[in-house]
Coordinates of C-alpha atoms and ligand atoms in Angstrom, one line a residue:
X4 CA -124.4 -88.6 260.9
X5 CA -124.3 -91.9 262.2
X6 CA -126.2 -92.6 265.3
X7 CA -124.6 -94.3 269.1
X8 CA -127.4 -96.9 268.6
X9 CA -126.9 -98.0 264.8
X10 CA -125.6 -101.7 264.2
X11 CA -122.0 -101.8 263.4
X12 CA -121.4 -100.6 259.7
X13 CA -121.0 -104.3 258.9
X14 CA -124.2 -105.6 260.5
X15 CA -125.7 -102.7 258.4
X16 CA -124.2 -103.1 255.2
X17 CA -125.1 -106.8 255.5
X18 CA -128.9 -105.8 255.4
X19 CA -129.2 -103.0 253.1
X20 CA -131.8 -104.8 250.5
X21 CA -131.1 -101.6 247.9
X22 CA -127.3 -102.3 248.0
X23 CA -127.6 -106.3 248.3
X24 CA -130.1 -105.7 245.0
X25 CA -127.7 -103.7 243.1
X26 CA -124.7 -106.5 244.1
X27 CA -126.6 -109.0 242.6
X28 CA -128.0 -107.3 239.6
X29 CA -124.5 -106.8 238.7
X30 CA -123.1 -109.5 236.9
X31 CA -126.7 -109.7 235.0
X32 CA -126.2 -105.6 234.1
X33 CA -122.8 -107.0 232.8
X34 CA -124.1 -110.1 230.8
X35 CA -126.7 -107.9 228.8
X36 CA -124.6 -104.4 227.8
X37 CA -124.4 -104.6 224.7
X38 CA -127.0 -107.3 223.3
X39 CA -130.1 -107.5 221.5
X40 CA -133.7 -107.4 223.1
X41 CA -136.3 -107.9 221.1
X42 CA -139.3 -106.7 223.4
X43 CA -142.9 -107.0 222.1
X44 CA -146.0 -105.9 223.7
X45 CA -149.6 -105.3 222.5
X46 CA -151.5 -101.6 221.9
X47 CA -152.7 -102.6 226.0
X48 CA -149.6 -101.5 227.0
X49 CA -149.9 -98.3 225.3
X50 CA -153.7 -97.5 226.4
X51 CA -152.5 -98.4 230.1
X52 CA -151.9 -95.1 232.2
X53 CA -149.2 -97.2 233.9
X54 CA -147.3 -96.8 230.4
X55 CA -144.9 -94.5 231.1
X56 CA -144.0 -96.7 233.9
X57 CA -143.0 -99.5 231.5
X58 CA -141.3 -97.0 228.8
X59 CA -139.0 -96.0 232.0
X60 CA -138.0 -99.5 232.3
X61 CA -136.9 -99.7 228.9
X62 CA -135.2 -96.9 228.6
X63 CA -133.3 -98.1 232.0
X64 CA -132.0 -101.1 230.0
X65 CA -131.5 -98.6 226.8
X66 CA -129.0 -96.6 229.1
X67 CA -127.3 -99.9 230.6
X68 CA -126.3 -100.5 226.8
X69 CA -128.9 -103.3 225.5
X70 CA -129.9 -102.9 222.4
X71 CA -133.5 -102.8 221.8
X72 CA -136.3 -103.5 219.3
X73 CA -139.6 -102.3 220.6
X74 CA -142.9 -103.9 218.5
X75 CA -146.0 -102.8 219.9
X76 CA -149.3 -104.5 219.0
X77 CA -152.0 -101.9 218.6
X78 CA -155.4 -104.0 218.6
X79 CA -157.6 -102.2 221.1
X80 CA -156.5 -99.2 219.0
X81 CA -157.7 -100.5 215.9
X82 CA -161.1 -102.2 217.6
X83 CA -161.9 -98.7 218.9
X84 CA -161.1 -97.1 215.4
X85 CA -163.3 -99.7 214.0
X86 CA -165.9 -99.7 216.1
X87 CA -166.4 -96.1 215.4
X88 CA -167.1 -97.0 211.9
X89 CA -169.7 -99.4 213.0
X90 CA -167.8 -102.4 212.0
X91 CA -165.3 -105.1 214.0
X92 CA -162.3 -107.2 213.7
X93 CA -163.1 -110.7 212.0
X94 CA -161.2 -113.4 213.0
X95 CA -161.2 -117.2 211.5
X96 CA -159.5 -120.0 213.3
X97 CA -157.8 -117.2 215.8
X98 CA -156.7 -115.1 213.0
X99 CA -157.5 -112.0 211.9
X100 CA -159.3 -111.0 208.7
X101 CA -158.0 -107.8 207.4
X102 CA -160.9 -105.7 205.3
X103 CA -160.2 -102.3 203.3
X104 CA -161.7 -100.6 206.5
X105 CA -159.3 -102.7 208.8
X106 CA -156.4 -102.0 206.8
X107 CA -157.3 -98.6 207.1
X108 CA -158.1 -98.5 210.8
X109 CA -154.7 -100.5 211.4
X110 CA -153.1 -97.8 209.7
X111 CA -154.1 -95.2 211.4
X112 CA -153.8 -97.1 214.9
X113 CA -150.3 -98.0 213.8
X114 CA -149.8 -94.4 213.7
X115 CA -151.4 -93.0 217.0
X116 CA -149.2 -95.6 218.5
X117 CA -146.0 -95.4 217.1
X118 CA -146.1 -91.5 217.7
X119 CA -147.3 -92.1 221.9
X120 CA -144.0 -94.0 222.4
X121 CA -142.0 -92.2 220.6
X122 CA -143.1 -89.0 222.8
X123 CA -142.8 -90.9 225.9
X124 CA -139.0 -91.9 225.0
X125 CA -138.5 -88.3 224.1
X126 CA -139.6 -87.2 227.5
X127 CA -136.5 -85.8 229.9
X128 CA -138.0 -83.5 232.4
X129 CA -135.7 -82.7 235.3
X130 CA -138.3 -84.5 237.9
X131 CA -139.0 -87.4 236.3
X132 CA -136.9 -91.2 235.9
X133 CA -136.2 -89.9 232.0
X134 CA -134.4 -86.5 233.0
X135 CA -131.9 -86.0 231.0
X136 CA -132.1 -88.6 228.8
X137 CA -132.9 -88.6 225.1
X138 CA -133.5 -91.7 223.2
X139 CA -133.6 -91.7 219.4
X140 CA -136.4 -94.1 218.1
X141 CA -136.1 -95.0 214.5
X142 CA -139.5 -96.7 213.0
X143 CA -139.5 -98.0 209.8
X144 CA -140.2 -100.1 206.7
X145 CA -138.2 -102.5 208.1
X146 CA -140.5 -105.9 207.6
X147 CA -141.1 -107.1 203.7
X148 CA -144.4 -109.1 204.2
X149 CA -146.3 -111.2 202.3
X150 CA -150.4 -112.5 202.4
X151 CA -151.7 -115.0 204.4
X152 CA -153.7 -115.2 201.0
X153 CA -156.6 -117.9 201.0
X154 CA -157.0 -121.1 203.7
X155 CA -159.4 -123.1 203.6
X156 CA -161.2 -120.9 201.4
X157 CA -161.2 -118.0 203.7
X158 CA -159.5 -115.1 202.1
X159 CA -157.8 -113.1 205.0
X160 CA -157.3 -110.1 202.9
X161 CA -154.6 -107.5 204.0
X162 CA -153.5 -110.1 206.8
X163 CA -150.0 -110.9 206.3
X164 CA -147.0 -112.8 207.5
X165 CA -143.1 -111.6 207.7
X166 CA -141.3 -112.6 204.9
X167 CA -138.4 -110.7 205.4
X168 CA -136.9 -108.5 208.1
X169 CA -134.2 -106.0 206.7
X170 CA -131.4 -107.4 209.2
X171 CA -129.0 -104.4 207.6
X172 CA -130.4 -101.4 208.4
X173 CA -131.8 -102.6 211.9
X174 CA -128.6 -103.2 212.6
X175 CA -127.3 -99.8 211.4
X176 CA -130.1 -98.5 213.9
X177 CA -128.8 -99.9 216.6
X178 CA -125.3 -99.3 215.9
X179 CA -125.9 -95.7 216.2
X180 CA -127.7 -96.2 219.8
X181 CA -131.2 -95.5 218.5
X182 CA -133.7 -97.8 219.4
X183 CA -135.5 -99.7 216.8
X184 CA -139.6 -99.3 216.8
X185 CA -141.3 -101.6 214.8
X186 CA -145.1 -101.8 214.2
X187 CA -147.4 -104.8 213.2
X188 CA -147.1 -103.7 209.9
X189 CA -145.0 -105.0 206.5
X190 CA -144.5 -103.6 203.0
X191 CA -144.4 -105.8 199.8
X192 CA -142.0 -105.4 196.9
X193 CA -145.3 -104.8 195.4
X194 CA -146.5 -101.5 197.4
X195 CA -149.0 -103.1 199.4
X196 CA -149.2 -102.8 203.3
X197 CA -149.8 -105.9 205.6
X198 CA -151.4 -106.2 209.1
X199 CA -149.4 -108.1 211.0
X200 CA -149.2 -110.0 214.3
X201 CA -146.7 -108.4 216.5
X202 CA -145.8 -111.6 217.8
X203 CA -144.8 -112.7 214.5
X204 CA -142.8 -109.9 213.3
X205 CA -140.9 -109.6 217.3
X206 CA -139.9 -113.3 216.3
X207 CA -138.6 -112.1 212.6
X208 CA -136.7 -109.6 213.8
X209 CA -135.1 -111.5 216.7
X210 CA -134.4 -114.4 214.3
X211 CA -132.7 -111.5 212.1
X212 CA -130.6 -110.3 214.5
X213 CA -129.7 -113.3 216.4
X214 CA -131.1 -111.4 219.3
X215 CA -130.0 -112.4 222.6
X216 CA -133.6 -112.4 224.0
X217 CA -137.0 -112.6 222.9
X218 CA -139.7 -110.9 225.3
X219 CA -143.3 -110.8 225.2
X220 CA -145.0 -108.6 227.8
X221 CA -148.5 -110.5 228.0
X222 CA -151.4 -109.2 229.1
X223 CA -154.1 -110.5 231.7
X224 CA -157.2 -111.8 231.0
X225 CA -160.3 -109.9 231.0
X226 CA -161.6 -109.4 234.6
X227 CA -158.1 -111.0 236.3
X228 CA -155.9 -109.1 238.2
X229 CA -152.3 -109.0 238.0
X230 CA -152.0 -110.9 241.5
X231 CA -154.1 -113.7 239.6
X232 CA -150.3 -114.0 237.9
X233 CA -152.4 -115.8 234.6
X234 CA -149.0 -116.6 232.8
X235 CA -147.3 -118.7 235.4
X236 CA -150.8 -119.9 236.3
X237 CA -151.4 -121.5 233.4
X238 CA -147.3 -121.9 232.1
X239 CA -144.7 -123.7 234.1
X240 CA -141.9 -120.8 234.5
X241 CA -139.4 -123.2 232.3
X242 CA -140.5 -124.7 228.8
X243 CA -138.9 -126.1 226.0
X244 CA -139.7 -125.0 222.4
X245 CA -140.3 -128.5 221.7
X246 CA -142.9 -128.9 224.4
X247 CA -144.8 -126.3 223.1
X248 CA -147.3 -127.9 220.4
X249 CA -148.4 -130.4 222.9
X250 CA -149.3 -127.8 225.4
X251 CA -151.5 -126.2 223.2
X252 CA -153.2 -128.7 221.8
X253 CA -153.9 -130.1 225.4
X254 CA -155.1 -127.0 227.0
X255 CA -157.6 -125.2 225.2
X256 CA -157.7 -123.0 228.0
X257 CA -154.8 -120.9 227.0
X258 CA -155.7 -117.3 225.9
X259 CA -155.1 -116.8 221.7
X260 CA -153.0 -113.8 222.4
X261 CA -150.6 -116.0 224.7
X262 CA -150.8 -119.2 222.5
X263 CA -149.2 -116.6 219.5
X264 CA -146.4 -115.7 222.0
X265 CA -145.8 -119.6 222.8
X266 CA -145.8 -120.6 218.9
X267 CA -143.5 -117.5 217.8
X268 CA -141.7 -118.0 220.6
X269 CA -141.2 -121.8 220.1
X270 CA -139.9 -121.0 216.2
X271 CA -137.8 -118.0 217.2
X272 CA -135.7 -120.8 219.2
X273 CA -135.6 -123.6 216.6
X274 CA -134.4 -120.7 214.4
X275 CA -131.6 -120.0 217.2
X276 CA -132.7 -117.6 219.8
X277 CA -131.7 -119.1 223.0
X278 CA -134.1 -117.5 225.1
X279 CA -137.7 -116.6 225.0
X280 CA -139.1 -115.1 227.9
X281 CA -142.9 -114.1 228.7
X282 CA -143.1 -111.4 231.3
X283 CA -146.5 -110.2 232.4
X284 CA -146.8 -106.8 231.5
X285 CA -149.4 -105.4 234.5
X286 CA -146.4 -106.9 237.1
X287 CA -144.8 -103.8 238.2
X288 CA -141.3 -103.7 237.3
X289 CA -141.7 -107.6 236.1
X290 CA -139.4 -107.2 233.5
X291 CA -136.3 -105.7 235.5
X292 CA -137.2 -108.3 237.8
X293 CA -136.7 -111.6 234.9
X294 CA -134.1 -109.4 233.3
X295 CA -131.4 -109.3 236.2
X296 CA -132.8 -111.8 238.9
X297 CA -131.6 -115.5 238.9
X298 CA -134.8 -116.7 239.2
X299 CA -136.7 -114.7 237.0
X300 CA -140.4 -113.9 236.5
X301 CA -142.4 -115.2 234.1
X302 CA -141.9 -117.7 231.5
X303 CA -138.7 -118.9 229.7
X304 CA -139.1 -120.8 226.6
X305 CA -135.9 -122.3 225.4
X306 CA -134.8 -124.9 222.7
X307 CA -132.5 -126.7 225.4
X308 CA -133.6 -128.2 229.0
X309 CA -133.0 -125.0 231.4
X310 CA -130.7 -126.3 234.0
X311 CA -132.0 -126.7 237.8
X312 CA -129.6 -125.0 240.3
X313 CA -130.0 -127.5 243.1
X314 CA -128.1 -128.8 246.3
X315 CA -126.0 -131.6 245.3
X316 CA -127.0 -135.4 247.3
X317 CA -125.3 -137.8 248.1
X318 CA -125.9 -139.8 245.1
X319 CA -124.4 -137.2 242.9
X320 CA -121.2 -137.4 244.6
X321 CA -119.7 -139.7 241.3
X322 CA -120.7 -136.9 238.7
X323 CA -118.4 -134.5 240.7
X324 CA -116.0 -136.8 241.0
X325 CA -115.7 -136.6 237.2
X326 CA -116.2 -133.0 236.9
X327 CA -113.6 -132.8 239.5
X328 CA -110.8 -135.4 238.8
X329 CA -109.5 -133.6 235.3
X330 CA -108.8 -130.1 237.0
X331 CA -107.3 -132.2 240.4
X332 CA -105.2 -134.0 238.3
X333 CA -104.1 -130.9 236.4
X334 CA -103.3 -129.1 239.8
X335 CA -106.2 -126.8 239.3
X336 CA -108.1 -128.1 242.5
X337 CA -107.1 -129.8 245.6
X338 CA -107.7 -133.4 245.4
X339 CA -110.7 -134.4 247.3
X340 CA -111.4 -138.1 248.4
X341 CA -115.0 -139.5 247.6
X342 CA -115.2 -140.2 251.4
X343 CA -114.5 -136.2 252.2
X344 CA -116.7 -135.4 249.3
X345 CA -119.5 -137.5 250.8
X346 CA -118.6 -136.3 254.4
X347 CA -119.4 -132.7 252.1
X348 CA -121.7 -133.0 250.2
X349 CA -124.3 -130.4 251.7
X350 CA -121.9 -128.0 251.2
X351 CA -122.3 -128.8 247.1
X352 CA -124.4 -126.7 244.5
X353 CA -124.7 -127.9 241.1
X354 CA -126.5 -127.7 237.5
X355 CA -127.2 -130.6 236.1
X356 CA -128.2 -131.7 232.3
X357 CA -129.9 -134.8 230.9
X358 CA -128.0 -136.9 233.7
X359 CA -124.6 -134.8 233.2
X360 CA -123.6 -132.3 236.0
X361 CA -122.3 -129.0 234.2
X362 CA -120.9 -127.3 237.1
X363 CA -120.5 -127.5 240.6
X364 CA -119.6 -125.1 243.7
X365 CA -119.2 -125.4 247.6
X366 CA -119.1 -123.1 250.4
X367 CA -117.6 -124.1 253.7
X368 CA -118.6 -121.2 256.4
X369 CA -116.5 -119.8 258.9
X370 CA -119.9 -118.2 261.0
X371 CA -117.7 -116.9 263.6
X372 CA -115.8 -114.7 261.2
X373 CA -119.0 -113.7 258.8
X374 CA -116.4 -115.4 256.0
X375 CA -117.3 -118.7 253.7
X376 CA -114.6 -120.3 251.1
X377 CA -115.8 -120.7 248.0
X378 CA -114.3 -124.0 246.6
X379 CA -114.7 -126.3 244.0
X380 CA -116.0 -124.0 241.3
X381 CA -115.8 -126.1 238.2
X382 CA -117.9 -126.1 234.8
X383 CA -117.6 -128.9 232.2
X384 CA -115.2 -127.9 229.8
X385 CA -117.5 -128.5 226.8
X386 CA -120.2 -126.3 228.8
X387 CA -117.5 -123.3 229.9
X388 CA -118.1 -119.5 228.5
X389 CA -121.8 -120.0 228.5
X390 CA -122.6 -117.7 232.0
X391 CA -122.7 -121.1 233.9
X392 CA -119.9 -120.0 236.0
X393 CA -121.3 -116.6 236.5
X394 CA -124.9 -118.2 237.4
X395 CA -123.2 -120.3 240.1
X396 CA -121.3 -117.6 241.3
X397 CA -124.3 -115.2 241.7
X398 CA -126.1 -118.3 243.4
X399 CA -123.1 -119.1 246.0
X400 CA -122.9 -115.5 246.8
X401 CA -127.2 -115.3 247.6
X402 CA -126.6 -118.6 249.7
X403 CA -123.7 -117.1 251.6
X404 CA -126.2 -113.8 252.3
X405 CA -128.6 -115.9 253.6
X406 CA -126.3 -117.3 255.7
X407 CA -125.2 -113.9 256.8
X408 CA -122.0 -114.1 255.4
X409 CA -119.9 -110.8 255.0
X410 CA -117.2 -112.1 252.8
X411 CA -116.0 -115.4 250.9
X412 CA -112.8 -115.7 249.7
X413 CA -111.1 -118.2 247.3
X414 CA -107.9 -119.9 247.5
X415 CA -106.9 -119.8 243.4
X416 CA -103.8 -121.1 242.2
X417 CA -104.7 -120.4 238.0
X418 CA -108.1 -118.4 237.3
X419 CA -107.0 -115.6 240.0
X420 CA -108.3 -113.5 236.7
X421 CA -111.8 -114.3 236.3
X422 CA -112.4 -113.8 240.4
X423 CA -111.1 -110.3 240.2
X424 CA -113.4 -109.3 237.0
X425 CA -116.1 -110.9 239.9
X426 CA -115.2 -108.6 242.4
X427 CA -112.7 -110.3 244.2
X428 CA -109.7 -108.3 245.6
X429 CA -106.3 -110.4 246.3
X430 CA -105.5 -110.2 250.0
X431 CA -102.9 -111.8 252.5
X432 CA -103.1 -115.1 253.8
X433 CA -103.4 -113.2 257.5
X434 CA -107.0 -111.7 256.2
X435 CA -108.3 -115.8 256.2
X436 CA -110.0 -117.2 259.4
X437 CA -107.5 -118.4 261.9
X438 CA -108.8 -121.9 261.5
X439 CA -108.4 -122.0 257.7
X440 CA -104.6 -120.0 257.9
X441 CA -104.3 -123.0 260.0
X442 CA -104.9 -125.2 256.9
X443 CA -102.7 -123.1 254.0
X444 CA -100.9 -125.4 251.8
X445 CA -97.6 -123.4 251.6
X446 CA -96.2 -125.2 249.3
X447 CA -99.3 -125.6 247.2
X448 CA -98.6 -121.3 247.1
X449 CA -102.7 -119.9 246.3
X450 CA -103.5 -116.8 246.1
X451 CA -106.2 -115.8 248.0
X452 CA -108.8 -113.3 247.3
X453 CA -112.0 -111.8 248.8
X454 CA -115.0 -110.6 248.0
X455 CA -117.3 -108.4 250.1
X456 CA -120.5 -109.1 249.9
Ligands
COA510 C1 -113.4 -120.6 235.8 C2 -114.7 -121.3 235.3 C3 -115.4 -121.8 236.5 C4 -115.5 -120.3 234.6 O1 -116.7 -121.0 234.2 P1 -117.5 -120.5 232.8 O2 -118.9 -121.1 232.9 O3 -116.7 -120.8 231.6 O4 -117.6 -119.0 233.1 P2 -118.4 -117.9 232.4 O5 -119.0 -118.4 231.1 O6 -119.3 -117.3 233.4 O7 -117.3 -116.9 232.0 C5 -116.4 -117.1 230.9 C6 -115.3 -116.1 230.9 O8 -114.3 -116.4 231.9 C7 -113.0 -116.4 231.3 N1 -112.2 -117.4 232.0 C8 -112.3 -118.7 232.0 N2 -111.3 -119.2 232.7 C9 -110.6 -118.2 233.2 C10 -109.4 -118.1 233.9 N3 -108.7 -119.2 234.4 N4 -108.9 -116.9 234.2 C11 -109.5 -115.8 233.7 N5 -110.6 -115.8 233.0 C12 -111.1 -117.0 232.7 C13 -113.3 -116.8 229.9 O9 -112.3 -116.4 229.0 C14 -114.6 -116.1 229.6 O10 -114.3 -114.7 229.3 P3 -114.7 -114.0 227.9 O11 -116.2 -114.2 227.8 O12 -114.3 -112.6 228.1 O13 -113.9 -114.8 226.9 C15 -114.4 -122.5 234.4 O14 -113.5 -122.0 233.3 C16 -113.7 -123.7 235.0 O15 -114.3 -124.6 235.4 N6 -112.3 -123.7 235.1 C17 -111.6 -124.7 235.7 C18 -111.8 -124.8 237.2 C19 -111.3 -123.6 237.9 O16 -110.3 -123.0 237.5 N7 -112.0 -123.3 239.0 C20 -111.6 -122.3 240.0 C21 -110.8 -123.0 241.0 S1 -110.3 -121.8 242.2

């Protein structure tokens, strides 16, 4: 029951932070149903009593229709196994060596492993986040490997690399809604079972499946907290696969586990994979958070520069001029002089590429009636049905919030279509601010429509 003393429903609506969240994770909900996520995370994860937290999360993204690859890691698993044989991990040059008694501890680790996440998926009691779901996991031999063999006259055993990743049948997998779980382990065509890094085979099977996204949950150093935020402490949020051999070779500091992520990450996107992304894992709820935020959480390795979502100054006022000039001349937009655009310009967002500007938006706010236009919402043609225009979109829409803005409406004349799969709803010219009725280009004949923020 509503109370005499509550703010108007608007006034509420306005500052519900659930329901604003929601709103804005929608178009990213959209983007990923139906794509492939290759998520990788080390044994850690699985030792962590905060797993279950991080299994709910995936299955959240398995029931918004992503596809998903899990690869776990399982190291601590096989240190402890190993440990309690009196023997240890050897590594060389940050690699591991992979004895008969590793090989046999990885095994069994594999095992333990592969069965905890496969119970936690299962899990669907009425009072928990998993009730009534189910999620099929499928695990198998899914990665032909091959030896690392000898280097520099260190033989490294039952270490292996991917070869292959059976593409076929992890598509099949998938197909059928199951979720793919793959361990740090490959098969030869000759019978014999390799330890592998996870990191390597989360990069063979995203490569395989021309997976939408590559993420590696990364763990904190030893003794850090998750506050310390040691990813983005020590990684810019934005890199580009290209940058990557540099960094590491200038910053010794960087942890081995995180410097496999950066390199597998780096050849996943020379192979194609568009994104990488390294989420810290102890983060609560860091992944949802990169996953359907604009900004993200952790790091995003891509092979092209990631474009800056900035306010547009004065001195970009030429680059929308030629963004702009095509679609005014083709009727599209309403001609704008340079003088008005400059008069304007803080009312400009754009992205911008090596010098180019990809796309541009304004909002023009009518404060008095909680409404903003949204005009000028171009994308460079050779840049268009890449999620630039939904990117802006989402952006305008948290700037117009911020402004408390209720509603922003668009005057549309030919792409009426792709505002109403946004959200917007046609409405009558009467429904615009008195001061921009005043302004209606009758014979110009838009169609307006609104969106509710
Ligand atoms: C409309 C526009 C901004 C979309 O930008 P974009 O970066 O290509 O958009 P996204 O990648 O986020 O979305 C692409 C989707 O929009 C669809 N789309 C593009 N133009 C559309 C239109 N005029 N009407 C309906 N849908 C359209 C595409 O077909 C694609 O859908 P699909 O993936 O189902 O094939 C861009 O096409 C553009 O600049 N158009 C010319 C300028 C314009 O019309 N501006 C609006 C003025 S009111």
């Amino acid at each position: 029951m509503s109370n005499p003393s509550d703010p108007p429903y608007e006034t509420t609506r306005a500052h519900d932070p659930f329901v604003e969240w929601v709103r804005q994770a929608t178009p990213y909900i959209h983007a990923h149903r139906g794509r492939t996520f290759v998520i990788a995370f080390g044994g850690e994860a699985v030792a962590d009593p905060r797993f279950p937290d991080l299994v709910h999360d995936i299955a959240l993204l398995h029931g918004l229709g992503i596809r998903l690859v899990l690869v776990h890691g399982a190291r601590p698993q096989i240190e402890a196994r190993l440990s309690g044989r009196g023997a240890e991990l050897r590594y060389v040059n940050g690699l591991r060596i992979t004895d008969e008694t590793a090989l046999a501890c990885v095994k069994e680790a594999a095992g333990v492993v592969r069965v905890e996440i496969e119970a936690l998926l299962s899990l669907g009691l009425a009072n928990s986040p998993m009730a009534g779901v189910r999620i099929p996991v499928v695990s198998g031999n899914f990665v032909t490997a091959r030896p690392l063999g000898v280097i520099d006259g260190v033989d490294y055993a039952h270490t292996g690399a991917v070869r292959r990743v059976d593409r076929q049948t992890l598509r099949a997998v998938l197909d059928q809604g199951a979720v793919a779980l793959m361990p740090p382990l490959g098969y030869s065509p000759t019978g014999e079972v390799f330890n592998l890094s996870a990191a390597d085979v989360a990069r063979g099977a995203a490569v395989a499946l021309g997976a939408e996204k590559l993420i590696f949950l990364t763990e904190d150093p030893e003794g850090q907290t998750a506050a310390a935020d040691q990813t983005r402490g020590i990684l810019a949020p934005n890199l580009l696969a290209r940058e990557i051999d540099g960094l590491l070779a200038g910053s010794p500091e960087i942890p081995e586990d995180i410097a496999q992520y950066l390199r597998a990450g780096a050849e996943a996107c020379r192979n194609g994979i568009r994104r990488v992304h390294l989420v810290q894992r102890s983060r609560s709820g860091a992944l949802l958070r990169e996953l359907f935020t604009p900004d993200g959480s952790g790091t995003l390795i891509s092979a092209e520069p990631y474009e800056d979502l900035r306010p547009a100054r004065v001195d970009d006022v030429t680059g929308i001029l030629e963004l702009l000039r095509p679609l005014e001349d083709g009727g599209v937009l309403v001609r704008r002089s340079r003088e008005r655009l400059e008069t304007e310009i803080d009312r400009f967002f754009l992205t911008e590429r090596d010098g180019l500007i990809t796309a541009c938006a304004a909002l023009y706010p009518y404060a008095s009636d909680a409404m903003a236009e949204l005009a000028c919402v171009a994308v460079h043609p050779e840049y268009r049905g890449t999620g630039r225009g939904d990117r802006l979109l989402v952006h305008m829409e948290a700037i117009a919030r911020t402004m408390r803005i209720g509603r922003v409406f668009v005057l549309t004349t030919q792409t009426a279509h792709w505002f109403r799969e946004r959200g917007f709803e046609p409405a009558s010219i009467d429904a615009l601010p008195m001061q921009r009725q005043a302004l209606y280009n009758f014979q110009r004949n838009s169609q307006v429509y609104i969106k509710t923020l």
